[in-house]
PDB file of C-alpha atoms in Angstrom:
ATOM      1  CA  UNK A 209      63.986 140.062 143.356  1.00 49.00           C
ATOM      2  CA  UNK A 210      65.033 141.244 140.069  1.00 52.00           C
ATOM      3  CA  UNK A 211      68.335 142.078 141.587  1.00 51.00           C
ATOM      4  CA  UNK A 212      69.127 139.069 142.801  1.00 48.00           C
ATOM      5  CA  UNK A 213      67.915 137.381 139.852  1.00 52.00           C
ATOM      6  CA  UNK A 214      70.476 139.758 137.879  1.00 47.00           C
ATOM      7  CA  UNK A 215      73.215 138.847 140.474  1.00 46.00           C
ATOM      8  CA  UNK A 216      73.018 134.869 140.242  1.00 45.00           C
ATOM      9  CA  UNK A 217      72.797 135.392 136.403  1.00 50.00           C
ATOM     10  CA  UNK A 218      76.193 137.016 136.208  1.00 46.00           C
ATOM     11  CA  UNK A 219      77.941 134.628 138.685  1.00 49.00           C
ATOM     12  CA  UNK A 220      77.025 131.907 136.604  1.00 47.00           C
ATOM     13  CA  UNK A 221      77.376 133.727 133.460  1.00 48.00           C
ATOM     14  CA  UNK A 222      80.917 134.736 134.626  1.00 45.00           C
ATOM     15  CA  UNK A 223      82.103 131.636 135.986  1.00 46.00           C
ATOM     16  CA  UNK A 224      81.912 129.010 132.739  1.00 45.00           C
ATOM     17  CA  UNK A 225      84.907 128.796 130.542  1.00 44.00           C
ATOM     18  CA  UNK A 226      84.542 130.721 127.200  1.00 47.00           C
ATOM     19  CA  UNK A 227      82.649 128.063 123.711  1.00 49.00           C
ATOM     20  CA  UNK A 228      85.786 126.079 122.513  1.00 47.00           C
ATOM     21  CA  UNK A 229      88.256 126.522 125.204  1.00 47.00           C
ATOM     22  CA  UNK A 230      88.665 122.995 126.492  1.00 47.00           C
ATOM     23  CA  UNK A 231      89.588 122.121 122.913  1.00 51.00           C
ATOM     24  CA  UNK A 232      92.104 124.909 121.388  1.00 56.00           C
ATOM     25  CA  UNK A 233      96.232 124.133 121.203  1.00 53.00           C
ATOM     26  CA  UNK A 234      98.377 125.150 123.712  1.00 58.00           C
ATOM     27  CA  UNK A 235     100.917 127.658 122.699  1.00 65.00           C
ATOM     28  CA  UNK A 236     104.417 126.097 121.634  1.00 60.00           C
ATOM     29  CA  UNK A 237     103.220 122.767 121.659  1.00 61.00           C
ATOM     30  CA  UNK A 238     104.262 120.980 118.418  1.00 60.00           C
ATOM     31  CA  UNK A 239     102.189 117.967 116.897  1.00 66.00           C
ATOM     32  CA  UNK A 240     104.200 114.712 116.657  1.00 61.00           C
ATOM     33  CA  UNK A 241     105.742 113.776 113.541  1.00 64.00           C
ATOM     34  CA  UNK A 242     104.310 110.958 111.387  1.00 65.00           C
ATOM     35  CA  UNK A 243     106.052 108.037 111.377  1.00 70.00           C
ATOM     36  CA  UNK A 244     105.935 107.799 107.688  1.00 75.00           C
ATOM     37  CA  UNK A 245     105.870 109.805 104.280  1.00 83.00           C
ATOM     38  CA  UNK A 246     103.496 109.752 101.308  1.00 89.00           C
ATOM     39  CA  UNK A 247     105.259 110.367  98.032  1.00 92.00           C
ATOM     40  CA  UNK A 248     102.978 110.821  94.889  1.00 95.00           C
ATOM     41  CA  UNK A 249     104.054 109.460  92.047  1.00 96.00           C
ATOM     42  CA  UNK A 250     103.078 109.432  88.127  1.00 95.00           C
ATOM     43  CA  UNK A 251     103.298 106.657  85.334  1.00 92.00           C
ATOM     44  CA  UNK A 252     101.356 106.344  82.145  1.00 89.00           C
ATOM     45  CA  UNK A 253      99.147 109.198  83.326  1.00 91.00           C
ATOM     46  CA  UNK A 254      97.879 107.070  86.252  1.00 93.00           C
ATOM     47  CA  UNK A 255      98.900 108.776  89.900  1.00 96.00           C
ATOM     48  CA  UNK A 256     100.511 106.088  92.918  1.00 96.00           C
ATOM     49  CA  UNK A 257     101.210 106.991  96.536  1.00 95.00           C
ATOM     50  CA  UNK A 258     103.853 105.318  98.125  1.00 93.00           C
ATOM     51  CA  UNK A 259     103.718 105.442 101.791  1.00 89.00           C
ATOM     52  CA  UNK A 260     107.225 105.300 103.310  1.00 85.00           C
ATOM     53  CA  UNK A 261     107.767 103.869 106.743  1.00 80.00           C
ATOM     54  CA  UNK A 262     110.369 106.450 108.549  1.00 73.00           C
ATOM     55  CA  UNK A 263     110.214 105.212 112.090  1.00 64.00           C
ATOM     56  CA  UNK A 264     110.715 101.479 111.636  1.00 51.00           C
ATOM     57  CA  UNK A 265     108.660 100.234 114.930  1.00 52.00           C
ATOM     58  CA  UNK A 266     109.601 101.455 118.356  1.00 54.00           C
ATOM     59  CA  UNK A 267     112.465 100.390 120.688  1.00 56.00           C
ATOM     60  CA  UNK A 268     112.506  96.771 121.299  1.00 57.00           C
ATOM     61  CA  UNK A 269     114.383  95.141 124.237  1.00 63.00           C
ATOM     62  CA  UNK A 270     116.548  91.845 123.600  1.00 64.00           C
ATOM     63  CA  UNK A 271     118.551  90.086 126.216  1.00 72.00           C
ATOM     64  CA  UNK A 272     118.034  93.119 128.252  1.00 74.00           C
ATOM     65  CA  UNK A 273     119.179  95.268 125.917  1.00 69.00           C
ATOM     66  CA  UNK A 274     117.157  98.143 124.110  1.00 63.00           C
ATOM     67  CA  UNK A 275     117.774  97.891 120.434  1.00 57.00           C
ATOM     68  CA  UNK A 276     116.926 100.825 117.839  1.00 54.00           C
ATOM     69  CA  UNK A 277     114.815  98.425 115.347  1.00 50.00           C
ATOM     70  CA  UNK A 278     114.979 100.936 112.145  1.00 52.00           C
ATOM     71  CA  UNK A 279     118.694 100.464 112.463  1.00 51.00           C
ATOM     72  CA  UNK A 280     117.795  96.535 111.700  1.00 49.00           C
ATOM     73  CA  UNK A 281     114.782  96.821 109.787  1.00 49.00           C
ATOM     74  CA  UNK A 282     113.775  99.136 107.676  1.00 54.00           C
ATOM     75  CA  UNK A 283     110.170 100.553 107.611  1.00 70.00           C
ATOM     76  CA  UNK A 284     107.617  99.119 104.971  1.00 85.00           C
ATOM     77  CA  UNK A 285     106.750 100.869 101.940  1.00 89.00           C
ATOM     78  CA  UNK A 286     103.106 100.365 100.642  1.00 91.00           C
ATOM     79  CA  UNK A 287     102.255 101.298  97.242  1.00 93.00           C
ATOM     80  CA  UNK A 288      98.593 102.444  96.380  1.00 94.00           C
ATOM     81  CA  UNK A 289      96.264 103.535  93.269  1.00 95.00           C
ATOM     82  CA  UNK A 290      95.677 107.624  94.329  1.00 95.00           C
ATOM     83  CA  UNK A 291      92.018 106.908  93.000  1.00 95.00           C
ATOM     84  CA  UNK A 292      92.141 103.918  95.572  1.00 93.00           C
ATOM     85  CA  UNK A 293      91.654 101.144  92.658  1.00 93.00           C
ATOM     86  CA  UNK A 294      93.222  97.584  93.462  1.00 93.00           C
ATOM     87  CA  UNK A 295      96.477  97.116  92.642  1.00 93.00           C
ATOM     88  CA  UNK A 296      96.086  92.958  92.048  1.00 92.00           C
ATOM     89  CA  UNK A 297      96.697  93.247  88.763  1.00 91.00           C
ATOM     90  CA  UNK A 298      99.834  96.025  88.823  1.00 90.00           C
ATOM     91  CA  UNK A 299     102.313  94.149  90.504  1.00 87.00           C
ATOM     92  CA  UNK A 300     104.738  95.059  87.282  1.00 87.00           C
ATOM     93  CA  UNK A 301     103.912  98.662  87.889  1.00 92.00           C
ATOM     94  CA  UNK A 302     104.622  98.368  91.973  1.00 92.00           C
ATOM     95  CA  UNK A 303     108.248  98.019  91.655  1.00 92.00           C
ATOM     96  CA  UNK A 304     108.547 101.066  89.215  1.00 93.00           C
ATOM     97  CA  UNK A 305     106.706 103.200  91.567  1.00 94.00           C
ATOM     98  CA  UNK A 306     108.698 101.875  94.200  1.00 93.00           C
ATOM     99  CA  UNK A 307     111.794 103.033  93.177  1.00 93.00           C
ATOM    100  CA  UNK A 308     110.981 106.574  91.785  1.00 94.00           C
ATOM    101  CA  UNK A 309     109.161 106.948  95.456  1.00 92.00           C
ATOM    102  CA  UNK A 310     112.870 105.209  96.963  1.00 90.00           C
ATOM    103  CA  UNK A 311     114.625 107.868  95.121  1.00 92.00           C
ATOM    104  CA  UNK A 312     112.945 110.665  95.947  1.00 90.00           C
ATOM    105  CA  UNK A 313     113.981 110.462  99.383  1.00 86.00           C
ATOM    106  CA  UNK A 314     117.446 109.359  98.366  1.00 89.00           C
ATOM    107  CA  UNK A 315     117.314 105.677  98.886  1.00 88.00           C
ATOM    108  CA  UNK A 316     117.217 102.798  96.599  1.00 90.00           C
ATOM    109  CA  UNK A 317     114.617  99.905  96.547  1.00 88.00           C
ATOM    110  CA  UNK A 318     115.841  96.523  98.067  1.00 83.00           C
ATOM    111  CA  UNK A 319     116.008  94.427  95.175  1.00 84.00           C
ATOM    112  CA  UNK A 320     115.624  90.847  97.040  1.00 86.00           C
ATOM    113  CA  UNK A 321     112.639  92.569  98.694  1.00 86.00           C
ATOM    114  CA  UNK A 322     109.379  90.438  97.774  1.00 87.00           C
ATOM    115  CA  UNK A 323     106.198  92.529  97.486  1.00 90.00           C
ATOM    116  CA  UNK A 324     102.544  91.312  99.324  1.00 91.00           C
ATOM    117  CA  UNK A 325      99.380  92.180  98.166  1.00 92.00           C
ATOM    118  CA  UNK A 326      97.561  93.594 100.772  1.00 90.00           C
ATOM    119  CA  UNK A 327      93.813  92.512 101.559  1.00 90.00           C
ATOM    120  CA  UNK A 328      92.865  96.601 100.504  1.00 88.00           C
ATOM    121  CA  UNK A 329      94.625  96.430  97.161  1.00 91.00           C
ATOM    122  CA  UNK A 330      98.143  97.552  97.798  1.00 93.00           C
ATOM    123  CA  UNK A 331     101.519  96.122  97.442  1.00 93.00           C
ATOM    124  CA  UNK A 332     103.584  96.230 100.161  1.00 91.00           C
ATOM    125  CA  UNK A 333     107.163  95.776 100.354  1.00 91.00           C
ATOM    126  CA  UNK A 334     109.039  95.188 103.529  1.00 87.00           C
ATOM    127  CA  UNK A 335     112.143  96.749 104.404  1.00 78.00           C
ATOM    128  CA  UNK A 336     111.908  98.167 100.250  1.00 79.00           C
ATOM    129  CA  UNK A 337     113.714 101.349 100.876  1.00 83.00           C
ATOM    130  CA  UNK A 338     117.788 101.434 101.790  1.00 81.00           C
TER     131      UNK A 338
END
């Protein structure tokens, strides 16, 4: 009995998959970019993020057609408080942070672009980066 009770032990012990291999990467595959960038910046000693759309929005069909939208309109660009603070009443700070973010990535800020406060604090400018 023993021996069979060995046996069966070491079929099923055998048989499983090892802790943790359902969830490890494959080999060679690469994670997918982010469709955006953070940029930290610093004024007066307070830190920003600006979060720079890169991929616009995904292809959109018109008339049939399937149109590239970044090539028509440019990501967002949403400035934030690194501490996570409101923004509300920094909306004179938003465009300097805006365009040393812009810059950094070699763009310039949109000057017609009109900034939104977000309902979580941030300003966000559409299109803000060219």
């Amino acid at each position: 009995m023993t021996r069979l009770s060995l046996l069966l032990a070491l079929t099923l012990g055998l048989g499983g998959l090892p802790a943790g291999a359902e969830t490890e990467p494959v080999e060679g595959e690469a994670e997918a970019p982010l469709p955006y960038v953070v940029v930290p910046v610093s004024l007066n000693e307070v830190e920003y993020l600006a979060q720079i759309d890169t991929s616009g929005a995904a292809l959109v069909s018109v008339n049939g057609e399937d149109l590239d939208v970044p090539d028509y309109l440019p990501g967002a660009v949403r400035i934030a408080r690194a501490d996570g603070a409101s923004m509300a009443d920094e909306g004179y700070r938003a465009r300097e942070v805006i365009k040393a973010a812009c810059a950094t990535q070699g763009k310039r800020v949109d000057p017609g672009v009109v900034p939104v406060l977000s309902p979580a604090g941030r300003w966000v400018f559409a299109g803000g980066c060219k």
